[in-house]
PDB file of N, H, CA, C and O in Angstrom:
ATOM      1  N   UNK A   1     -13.264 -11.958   2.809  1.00  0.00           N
ATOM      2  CA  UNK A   1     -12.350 -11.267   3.702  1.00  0.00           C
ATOM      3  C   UNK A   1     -10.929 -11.485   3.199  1.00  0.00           C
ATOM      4  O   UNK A   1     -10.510 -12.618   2.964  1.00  0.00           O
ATOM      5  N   UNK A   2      -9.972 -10.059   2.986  1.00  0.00           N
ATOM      6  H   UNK A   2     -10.313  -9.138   3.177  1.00  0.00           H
ATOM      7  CA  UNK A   2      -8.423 -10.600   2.596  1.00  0.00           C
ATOM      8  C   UNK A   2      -7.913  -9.812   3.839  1.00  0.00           C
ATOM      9  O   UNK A   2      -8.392  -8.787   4.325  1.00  0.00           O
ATOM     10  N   UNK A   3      -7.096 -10.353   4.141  1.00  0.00           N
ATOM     11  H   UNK A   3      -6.707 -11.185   3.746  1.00  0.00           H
ATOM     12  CA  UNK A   3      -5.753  -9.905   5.195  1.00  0.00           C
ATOM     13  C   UNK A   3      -4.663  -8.903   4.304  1.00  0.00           C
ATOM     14  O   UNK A   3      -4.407  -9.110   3.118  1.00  0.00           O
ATOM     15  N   UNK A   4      -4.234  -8.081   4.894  1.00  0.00           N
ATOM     16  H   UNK A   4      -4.443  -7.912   5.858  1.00  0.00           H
ATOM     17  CA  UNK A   4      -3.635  -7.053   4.346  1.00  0.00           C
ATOM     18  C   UNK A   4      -2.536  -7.093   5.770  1.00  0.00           C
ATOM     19  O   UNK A   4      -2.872  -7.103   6.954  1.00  0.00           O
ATOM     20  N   UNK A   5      -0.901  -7.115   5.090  1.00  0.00           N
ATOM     21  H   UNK A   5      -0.628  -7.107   4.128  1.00  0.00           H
ATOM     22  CA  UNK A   5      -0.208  -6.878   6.321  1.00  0.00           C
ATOM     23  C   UNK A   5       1.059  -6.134   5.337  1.00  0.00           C
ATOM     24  O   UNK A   5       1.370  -6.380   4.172  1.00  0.00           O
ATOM     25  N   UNK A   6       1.633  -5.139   6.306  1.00  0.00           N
ATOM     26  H   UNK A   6       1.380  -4.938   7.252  1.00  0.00           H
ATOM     27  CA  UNK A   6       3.160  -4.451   5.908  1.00  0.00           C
ATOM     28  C   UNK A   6       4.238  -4.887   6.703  1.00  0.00           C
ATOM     29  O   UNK A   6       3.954  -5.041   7.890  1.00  0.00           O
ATOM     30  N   UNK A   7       5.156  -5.076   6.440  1.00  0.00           N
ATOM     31  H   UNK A   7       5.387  -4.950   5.475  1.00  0.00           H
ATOM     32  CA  UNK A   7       6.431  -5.576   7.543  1.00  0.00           C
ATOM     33  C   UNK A   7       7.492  -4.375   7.238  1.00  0.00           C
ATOM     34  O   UNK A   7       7.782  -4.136   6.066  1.00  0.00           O
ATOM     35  N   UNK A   8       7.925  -3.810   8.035  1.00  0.00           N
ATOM     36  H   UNK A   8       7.689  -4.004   8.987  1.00  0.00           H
ATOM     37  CA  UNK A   8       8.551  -2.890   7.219  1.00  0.00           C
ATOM     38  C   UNK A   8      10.264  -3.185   8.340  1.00  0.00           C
ATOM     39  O   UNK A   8      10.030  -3.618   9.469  1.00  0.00           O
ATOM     40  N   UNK A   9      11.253  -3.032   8.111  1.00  0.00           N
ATOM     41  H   UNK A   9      11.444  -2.681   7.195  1.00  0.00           H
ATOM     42  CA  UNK A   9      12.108  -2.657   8.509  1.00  0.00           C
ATOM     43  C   UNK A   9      13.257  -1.823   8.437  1.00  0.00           C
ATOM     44  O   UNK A   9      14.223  -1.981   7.690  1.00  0.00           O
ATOM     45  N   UNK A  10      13.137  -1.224   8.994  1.00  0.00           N
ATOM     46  H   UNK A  10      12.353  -1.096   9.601  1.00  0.00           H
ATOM     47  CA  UNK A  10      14.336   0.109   8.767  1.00  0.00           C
ATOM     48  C   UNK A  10      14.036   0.437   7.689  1.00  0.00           C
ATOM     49  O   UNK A  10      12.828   0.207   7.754  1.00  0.00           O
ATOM     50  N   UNK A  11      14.268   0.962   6.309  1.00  0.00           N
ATOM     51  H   UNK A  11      15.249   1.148   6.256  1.00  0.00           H
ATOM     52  CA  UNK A  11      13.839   1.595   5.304  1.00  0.00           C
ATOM     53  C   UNK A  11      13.419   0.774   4.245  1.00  0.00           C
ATOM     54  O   UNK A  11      13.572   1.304   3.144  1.00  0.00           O
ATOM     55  N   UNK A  12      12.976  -0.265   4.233  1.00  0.00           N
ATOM     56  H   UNK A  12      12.851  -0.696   5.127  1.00  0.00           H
ATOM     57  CA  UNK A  12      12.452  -1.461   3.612  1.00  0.00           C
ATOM     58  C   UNK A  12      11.208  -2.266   4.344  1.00  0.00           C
ATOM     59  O   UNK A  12      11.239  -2.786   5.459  1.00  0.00           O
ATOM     60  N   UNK A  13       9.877  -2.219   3.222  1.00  0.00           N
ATOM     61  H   UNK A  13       9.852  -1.797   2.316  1.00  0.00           H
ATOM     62  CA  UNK A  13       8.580  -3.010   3.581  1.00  0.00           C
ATOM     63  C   UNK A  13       8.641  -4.012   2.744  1.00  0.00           C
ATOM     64  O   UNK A  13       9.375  -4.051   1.756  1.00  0.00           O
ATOM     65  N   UNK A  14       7.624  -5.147   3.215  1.00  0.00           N
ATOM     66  H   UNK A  14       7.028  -5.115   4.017  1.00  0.00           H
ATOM     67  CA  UNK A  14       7.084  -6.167   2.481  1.00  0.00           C
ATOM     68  C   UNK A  14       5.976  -6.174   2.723  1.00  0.00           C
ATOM     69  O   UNK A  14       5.534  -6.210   3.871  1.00  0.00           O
ATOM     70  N   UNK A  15       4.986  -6.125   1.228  1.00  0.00           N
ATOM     71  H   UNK A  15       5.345  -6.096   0.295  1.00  0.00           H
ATOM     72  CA  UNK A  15       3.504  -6.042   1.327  1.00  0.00           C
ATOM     73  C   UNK A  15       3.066  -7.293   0.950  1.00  0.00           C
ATOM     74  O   UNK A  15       3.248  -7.761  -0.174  1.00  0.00           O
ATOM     75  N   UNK A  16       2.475  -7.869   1.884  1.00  0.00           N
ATOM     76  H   UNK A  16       2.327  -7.489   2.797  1.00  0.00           H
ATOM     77  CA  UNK A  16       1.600  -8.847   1.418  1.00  0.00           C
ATOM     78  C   UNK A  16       0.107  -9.367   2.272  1.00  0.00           C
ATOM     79  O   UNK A  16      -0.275  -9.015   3.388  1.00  0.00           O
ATOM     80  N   UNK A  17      -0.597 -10.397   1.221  1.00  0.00           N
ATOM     81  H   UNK A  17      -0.287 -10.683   0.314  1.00  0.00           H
ATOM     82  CA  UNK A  17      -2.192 -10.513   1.340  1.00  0.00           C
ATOM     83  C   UNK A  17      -2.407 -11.583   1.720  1.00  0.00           C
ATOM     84  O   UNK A  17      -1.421 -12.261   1.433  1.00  0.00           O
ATOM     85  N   UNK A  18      -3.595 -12.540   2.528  1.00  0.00           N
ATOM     86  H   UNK A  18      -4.396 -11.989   2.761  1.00  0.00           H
ATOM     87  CA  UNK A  18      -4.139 -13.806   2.364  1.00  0.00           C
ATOM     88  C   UNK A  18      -5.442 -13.428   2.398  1.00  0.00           C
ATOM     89  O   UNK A  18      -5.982 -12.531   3.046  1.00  0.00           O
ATOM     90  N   UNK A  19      -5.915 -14.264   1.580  1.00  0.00           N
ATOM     91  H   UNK A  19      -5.477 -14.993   1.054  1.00  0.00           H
ATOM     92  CA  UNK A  19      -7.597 -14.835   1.486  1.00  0.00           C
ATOM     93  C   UNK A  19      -7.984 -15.488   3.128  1.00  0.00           C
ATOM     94  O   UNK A  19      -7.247 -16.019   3.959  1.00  0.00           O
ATOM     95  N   UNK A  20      -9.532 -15.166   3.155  1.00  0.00           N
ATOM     96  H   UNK A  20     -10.130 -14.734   2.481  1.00  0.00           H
ATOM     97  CA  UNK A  20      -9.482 -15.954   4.507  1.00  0.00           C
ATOM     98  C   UNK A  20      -9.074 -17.762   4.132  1.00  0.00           C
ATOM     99  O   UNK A  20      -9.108 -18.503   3.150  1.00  0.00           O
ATOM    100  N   UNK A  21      -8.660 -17.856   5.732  1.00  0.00           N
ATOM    101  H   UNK A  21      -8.632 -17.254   6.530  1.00  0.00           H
ATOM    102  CA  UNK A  21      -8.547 -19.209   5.750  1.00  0.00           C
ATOM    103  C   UNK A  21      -7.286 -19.237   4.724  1.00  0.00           C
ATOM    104  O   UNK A  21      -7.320 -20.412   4.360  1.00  0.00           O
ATOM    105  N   UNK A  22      -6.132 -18.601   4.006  1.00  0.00           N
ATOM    106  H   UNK A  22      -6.105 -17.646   4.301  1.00  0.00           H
ATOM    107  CA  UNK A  22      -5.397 -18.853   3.123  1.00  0.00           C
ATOM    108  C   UNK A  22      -4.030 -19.057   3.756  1.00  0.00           C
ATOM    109  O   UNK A  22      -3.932 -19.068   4.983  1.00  0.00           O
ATOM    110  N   UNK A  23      -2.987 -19.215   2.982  1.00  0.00           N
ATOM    111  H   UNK A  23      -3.066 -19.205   1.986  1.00  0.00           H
ATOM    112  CA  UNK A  23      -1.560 -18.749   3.026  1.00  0.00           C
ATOM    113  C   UNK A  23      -1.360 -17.124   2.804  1.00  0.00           C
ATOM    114  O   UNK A  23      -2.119 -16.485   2.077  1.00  0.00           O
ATOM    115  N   UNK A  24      -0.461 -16.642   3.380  1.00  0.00           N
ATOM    116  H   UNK A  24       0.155 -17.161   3.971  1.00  0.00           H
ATOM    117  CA  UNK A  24       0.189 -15.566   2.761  1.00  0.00           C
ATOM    118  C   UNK A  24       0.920 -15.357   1.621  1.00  0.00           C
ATOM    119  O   UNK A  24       1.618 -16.256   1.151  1.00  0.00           O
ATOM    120  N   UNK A  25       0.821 -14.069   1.035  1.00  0.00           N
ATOM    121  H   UNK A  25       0.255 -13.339   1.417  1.00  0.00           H
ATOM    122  CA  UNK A  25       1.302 -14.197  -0.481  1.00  0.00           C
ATOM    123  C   UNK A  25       1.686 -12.930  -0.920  1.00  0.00           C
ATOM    124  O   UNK A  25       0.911 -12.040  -1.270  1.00  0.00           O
ATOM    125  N   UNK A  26       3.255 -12.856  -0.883  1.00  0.00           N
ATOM    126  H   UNK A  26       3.884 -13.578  -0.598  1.00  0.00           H
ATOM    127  CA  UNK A  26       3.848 -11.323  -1.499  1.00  0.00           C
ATOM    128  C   UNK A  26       3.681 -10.806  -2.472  1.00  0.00           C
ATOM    129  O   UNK A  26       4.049 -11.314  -3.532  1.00  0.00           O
ATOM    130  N   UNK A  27       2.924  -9.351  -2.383  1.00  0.00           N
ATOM    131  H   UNK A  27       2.625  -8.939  -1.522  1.00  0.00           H
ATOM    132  CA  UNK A  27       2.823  -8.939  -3.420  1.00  0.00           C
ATOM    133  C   UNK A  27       3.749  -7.713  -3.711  1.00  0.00           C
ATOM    134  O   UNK A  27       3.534  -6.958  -4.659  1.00  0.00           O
ATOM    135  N   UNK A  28       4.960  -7.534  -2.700  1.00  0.00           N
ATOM    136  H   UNK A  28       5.134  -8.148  -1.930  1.00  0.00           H
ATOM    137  CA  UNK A  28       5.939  -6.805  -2.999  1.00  0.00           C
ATOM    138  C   UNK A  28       6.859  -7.147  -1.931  1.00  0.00           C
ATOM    139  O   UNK A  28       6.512  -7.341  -0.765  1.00  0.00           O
ATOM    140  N   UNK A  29       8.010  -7.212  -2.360  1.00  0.00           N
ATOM    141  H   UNK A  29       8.292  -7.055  -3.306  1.00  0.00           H
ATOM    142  CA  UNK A  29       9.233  -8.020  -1.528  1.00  0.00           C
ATOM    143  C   UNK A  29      10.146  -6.460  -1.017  1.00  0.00           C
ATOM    144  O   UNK A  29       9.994  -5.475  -1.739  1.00  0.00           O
ATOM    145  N   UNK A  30      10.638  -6.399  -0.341  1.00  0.00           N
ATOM    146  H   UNK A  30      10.761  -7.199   0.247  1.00  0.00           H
ATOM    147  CA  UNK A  30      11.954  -5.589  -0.232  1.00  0.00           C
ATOM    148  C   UNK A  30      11.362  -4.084  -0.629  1.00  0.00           C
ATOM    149  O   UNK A  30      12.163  -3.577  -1.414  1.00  0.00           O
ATOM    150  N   UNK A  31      10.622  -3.492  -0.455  1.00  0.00           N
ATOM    151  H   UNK A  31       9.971  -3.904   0.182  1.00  0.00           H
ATOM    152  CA  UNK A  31      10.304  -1.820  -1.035  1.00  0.00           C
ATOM    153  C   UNK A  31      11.253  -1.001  -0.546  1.00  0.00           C
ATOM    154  O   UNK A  31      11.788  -0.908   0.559  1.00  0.00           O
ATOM    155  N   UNK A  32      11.357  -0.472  -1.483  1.00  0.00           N
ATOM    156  H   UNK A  32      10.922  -0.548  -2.380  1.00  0.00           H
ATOM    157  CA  UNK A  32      12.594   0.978  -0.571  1.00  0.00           C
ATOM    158  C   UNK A  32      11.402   1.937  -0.055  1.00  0.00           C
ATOM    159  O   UNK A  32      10.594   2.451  -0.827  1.00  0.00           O
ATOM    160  N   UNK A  33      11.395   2.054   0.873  1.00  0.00           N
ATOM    161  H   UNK A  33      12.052   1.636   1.500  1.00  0.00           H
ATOM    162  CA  UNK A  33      10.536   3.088   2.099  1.00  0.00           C
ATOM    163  C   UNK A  33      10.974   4.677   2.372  1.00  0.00           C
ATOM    164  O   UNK A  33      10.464   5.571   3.048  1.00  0.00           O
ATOM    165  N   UNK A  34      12.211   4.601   1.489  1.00  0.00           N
ATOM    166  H   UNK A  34      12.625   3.876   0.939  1.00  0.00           H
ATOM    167  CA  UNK A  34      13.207   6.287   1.652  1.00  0.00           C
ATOM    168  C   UNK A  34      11.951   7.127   0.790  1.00  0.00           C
ATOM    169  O   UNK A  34      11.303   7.915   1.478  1.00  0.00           O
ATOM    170  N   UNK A  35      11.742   7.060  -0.014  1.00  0.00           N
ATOM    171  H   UNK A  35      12.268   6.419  -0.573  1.00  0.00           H
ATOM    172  CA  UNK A  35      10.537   8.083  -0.617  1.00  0.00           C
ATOM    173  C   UNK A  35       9.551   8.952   0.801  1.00  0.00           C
ATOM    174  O   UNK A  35       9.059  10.074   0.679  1.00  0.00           O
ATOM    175  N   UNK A  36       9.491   8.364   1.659  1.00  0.00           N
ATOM    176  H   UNK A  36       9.890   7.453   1.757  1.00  0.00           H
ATOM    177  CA  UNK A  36       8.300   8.448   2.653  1.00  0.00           C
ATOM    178  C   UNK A  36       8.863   9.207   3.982  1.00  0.00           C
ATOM    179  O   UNK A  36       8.004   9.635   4.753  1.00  0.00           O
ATOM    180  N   UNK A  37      10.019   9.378   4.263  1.00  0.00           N
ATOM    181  H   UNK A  37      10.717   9.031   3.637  1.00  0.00           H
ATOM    182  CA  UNK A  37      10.749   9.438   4.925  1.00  0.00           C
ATOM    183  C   UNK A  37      11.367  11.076   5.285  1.00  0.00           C
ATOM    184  O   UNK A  37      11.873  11.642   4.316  1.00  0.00           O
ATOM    185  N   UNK A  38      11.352  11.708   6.366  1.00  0.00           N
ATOM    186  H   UNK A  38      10.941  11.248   7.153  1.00  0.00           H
ATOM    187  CA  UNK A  38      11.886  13.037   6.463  1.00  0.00           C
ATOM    188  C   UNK A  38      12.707  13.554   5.660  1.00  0.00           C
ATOM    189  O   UNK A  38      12.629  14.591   5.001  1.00  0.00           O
ATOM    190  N   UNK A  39      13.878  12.428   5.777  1.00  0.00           N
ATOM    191  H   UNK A  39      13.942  11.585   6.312  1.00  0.00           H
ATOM    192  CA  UNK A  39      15.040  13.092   4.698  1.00  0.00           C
ATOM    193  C   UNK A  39      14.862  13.177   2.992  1.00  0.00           C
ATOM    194  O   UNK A  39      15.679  13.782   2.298  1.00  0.00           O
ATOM    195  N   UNK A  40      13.815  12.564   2.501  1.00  0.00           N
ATOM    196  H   UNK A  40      13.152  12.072   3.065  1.00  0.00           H
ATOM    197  CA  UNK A  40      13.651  12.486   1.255  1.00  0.00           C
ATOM    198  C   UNK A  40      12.693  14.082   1.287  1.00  0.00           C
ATOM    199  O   UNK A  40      12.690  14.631   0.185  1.00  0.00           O
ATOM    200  N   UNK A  41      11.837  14.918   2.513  1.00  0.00           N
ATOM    201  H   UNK A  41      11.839  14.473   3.409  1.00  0.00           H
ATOM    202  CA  UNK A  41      10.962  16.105   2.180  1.00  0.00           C
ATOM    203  C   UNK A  41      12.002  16.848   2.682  1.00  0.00           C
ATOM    204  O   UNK A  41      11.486  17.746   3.347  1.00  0.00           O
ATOM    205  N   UNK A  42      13.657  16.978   2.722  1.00  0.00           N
ATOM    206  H   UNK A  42      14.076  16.248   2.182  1.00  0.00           H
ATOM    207  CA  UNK A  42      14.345  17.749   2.923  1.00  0.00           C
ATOM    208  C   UNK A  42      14.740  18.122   4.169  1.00  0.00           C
ATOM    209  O   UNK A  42      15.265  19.206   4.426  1.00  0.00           O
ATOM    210  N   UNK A  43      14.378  16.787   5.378  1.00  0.00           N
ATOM    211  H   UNK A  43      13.952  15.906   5.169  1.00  0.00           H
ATOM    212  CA  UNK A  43      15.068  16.902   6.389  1.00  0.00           C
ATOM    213  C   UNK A  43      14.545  17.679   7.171  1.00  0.00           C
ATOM    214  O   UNK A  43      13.473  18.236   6.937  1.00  0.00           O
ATOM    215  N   UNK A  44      15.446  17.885   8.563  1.00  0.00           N
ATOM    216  H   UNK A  44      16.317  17.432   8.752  1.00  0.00           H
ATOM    217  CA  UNK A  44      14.013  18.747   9.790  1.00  0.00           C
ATOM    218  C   UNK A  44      13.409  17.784   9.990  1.00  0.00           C
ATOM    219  O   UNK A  44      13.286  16.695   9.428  1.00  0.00           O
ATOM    220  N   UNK A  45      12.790  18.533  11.369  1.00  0.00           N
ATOM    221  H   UNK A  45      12.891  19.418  11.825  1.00  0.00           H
ATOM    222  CA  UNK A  45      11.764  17.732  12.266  1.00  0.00           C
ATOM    223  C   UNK A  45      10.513  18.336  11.990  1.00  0.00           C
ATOM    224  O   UNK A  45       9.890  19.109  12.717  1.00  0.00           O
ATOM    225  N   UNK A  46      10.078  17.732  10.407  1.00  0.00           N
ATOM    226  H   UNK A  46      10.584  17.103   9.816  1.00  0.00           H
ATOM    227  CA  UNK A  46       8.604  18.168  10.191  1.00  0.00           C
ATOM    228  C   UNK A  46       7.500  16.863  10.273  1.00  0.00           C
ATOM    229  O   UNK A  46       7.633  16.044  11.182  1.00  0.00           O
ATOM    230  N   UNK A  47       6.460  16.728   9.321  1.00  0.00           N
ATOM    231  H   UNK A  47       6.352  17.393   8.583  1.00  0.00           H
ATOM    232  CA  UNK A  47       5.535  16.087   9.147  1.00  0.00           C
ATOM    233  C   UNK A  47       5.767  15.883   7.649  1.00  0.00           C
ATOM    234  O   UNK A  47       5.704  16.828   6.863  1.00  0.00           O
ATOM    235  N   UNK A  48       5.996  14.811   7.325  1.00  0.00           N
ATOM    236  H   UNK A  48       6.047  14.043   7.964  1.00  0.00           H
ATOM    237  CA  UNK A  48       5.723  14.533   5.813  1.00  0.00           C
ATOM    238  C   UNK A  48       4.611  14.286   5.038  1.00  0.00           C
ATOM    239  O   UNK A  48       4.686  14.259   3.810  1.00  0.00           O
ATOM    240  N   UNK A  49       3.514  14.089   5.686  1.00  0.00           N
ATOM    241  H   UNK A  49       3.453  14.111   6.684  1.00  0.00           H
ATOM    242  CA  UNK A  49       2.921  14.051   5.631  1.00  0.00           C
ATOM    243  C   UNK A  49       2.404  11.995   4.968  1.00  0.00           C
ATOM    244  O   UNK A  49       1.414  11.403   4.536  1.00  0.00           O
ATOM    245  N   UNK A  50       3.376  11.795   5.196  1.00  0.00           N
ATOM    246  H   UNK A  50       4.180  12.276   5.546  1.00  0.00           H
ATOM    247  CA  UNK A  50       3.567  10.123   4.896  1.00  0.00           C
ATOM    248  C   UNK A  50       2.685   9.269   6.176  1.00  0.00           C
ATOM    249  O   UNK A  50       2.530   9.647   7.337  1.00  0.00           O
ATOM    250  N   UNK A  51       2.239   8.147   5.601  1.00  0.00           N
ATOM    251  H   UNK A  51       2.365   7.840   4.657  1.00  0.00           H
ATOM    252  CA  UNK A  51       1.616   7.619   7.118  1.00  0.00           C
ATOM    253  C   UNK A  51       1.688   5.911   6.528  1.00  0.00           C
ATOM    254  O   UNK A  51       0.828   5.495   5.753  1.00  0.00           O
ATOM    255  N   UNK A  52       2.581   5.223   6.913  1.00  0.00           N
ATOM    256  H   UNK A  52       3.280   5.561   7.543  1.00  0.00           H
ATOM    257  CA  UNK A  52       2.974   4.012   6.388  1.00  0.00           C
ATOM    258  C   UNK A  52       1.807   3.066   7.160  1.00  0.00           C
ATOM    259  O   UNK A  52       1.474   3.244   8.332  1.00  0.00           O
ATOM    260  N   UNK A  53       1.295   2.110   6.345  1.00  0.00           N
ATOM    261  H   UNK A  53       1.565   1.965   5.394  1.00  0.00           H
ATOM    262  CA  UNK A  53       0.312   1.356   6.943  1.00  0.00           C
ATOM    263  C   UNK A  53      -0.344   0.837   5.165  1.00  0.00           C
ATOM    264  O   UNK A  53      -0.013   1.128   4.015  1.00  0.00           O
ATOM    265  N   UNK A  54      -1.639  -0.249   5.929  1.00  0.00           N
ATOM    266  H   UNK A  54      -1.907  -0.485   6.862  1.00  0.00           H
ATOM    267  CA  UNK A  54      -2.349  -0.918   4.510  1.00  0.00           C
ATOM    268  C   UNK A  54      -3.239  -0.228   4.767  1.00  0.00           C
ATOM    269  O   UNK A  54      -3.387   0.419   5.804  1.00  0.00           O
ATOM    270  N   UNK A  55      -4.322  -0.315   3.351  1.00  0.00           N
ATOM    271  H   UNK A  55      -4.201  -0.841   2.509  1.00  0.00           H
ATOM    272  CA  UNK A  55      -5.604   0.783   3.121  1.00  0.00           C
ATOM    273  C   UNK A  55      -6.289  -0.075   1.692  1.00  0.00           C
ATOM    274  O   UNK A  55      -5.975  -0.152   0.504  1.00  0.00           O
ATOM    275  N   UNK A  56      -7.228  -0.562   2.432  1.00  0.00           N
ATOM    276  H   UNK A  56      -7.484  -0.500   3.397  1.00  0.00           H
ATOM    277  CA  UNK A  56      -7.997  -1.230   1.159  1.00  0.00           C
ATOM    278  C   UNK A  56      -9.597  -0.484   1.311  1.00  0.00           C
ATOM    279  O   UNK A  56     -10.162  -0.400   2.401  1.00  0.00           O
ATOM    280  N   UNK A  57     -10.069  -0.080   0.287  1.00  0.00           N
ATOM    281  H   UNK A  57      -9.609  -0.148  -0.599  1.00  0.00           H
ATOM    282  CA  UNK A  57     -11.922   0.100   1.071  1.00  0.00           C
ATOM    283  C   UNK A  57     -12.000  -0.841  -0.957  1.00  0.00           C
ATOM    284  O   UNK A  57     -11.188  -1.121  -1.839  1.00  0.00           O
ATOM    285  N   UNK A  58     -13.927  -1.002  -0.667  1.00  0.00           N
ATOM    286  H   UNK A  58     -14.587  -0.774   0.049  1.00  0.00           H
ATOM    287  CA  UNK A  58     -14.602  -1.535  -1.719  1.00  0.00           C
ATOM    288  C   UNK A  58     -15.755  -0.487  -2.380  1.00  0.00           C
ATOM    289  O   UNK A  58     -16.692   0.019  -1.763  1.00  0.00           O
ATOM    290  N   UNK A  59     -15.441  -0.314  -3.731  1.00  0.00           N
ATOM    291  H   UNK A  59     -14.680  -0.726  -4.233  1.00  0.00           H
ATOM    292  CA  UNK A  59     -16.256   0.648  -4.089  1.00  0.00           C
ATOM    293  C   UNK A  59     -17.423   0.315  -5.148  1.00  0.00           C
ATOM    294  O   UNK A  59     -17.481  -0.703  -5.838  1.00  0.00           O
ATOM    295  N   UNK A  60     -18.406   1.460  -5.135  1.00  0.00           N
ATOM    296  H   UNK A  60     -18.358   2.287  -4.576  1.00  0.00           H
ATOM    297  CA  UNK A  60     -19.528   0.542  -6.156  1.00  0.00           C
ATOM    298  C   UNK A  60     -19.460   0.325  -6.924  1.00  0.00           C
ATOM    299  O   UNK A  60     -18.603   1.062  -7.411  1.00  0.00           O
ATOM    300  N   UNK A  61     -19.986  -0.632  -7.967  1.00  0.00           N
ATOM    301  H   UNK A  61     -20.683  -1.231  -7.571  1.00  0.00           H
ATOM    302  CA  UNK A  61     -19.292  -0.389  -9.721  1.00  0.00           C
ATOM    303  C   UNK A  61     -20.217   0.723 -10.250  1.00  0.00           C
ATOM    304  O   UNK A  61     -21.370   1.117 -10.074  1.00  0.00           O
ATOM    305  N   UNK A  62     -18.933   1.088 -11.124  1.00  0.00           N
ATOM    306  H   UNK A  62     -17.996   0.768 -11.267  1.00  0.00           H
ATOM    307  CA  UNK A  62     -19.758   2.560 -11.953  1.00  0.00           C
ATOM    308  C   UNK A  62     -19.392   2.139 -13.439  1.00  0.00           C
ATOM    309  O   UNK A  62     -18.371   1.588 -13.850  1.00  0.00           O
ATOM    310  N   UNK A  63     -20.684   2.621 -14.224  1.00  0.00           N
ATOM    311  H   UNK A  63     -21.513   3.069 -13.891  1.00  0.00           H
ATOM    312  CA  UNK A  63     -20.624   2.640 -15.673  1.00  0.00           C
ATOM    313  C   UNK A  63     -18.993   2.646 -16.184  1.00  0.00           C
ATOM    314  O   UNK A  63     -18.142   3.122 -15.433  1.00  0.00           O
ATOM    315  N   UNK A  64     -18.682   2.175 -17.297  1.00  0.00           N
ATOM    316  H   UNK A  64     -19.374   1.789 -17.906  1.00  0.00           H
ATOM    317  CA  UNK A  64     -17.408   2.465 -18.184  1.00  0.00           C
ATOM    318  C   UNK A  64     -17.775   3.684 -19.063  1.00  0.00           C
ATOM    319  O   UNK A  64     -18.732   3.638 -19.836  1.00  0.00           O
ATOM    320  N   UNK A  65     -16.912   4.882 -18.911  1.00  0.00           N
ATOM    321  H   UNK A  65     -16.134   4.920 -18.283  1.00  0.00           H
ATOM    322  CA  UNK A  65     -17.260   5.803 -19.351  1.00  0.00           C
ATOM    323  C   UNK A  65     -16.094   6.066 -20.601  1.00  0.00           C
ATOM    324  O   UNK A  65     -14.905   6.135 -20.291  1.00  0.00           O
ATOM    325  N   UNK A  66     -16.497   6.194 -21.915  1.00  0.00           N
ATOM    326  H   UNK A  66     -17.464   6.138 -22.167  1.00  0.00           H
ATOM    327  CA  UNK A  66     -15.456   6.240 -23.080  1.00  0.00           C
ATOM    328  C   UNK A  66     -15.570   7.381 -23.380  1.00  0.00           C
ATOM    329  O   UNK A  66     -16.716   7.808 -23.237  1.00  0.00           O
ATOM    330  N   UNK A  67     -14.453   8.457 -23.946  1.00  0.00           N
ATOM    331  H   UNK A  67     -13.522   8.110 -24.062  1.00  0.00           H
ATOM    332  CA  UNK A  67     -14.240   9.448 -24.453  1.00  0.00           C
ATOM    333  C   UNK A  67     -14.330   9.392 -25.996  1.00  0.00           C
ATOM    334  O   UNK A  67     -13.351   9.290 -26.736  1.00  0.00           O
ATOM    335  N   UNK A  68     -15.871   9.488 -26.471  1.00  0.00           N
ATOM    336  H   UNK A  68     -16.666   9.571 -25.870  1.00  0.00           H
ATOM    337  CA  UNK A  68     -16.295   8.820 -27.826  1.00  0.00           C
ATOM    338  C   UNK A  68     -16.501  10.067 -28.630  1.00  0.00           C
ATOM    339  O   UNK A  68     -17.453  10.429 -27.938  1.00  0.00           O
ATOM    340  N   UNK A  69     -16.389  11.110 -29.597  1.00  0.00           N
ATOM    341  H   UNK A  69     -15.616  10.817 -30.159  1.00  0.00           H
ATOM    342  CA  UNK A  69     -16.715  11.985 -30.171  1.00  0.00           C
ATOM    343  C   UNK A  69     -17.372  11.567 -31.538  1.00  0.00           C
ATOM    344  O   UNK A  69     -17.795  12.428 -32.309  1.00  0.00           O
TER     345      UNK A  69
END
């Protein structure tokens, strides 16, 4: 099990993880968050289609596939 948390404030997040039973541990300090943000898709009261939050899933392993001719 890892913990996944965002802190975000005003236009700046901090991403970070713990292992169970762990400490916390940054794996990004200070992010600029303006990318995500109305005024960066040109302002207006639209949908940016941005949705700030963590997102981990686990996937199956698949073959290594080489582009061999």
């Amino acid at each position: 099990l890892v913990e996944l948390r965002l802190a975000a404030d005003e236009l700046t997040g901090t991403f970070s993880f713990r292992p169970a039973g762990g400490e916390w541990q940054t794996l990004l300090a200070s992010a600029d968050l303006r990318p995500i943000t109305t005024n960066a898709a040109g302002g207006g009261s639209h949908f940016t289609g941005a949705v700030v939050g963590v997102h981990a899933r686990r996937e199956p392993a698949r073959p290594l596939v080489t582009n061999s001719r």
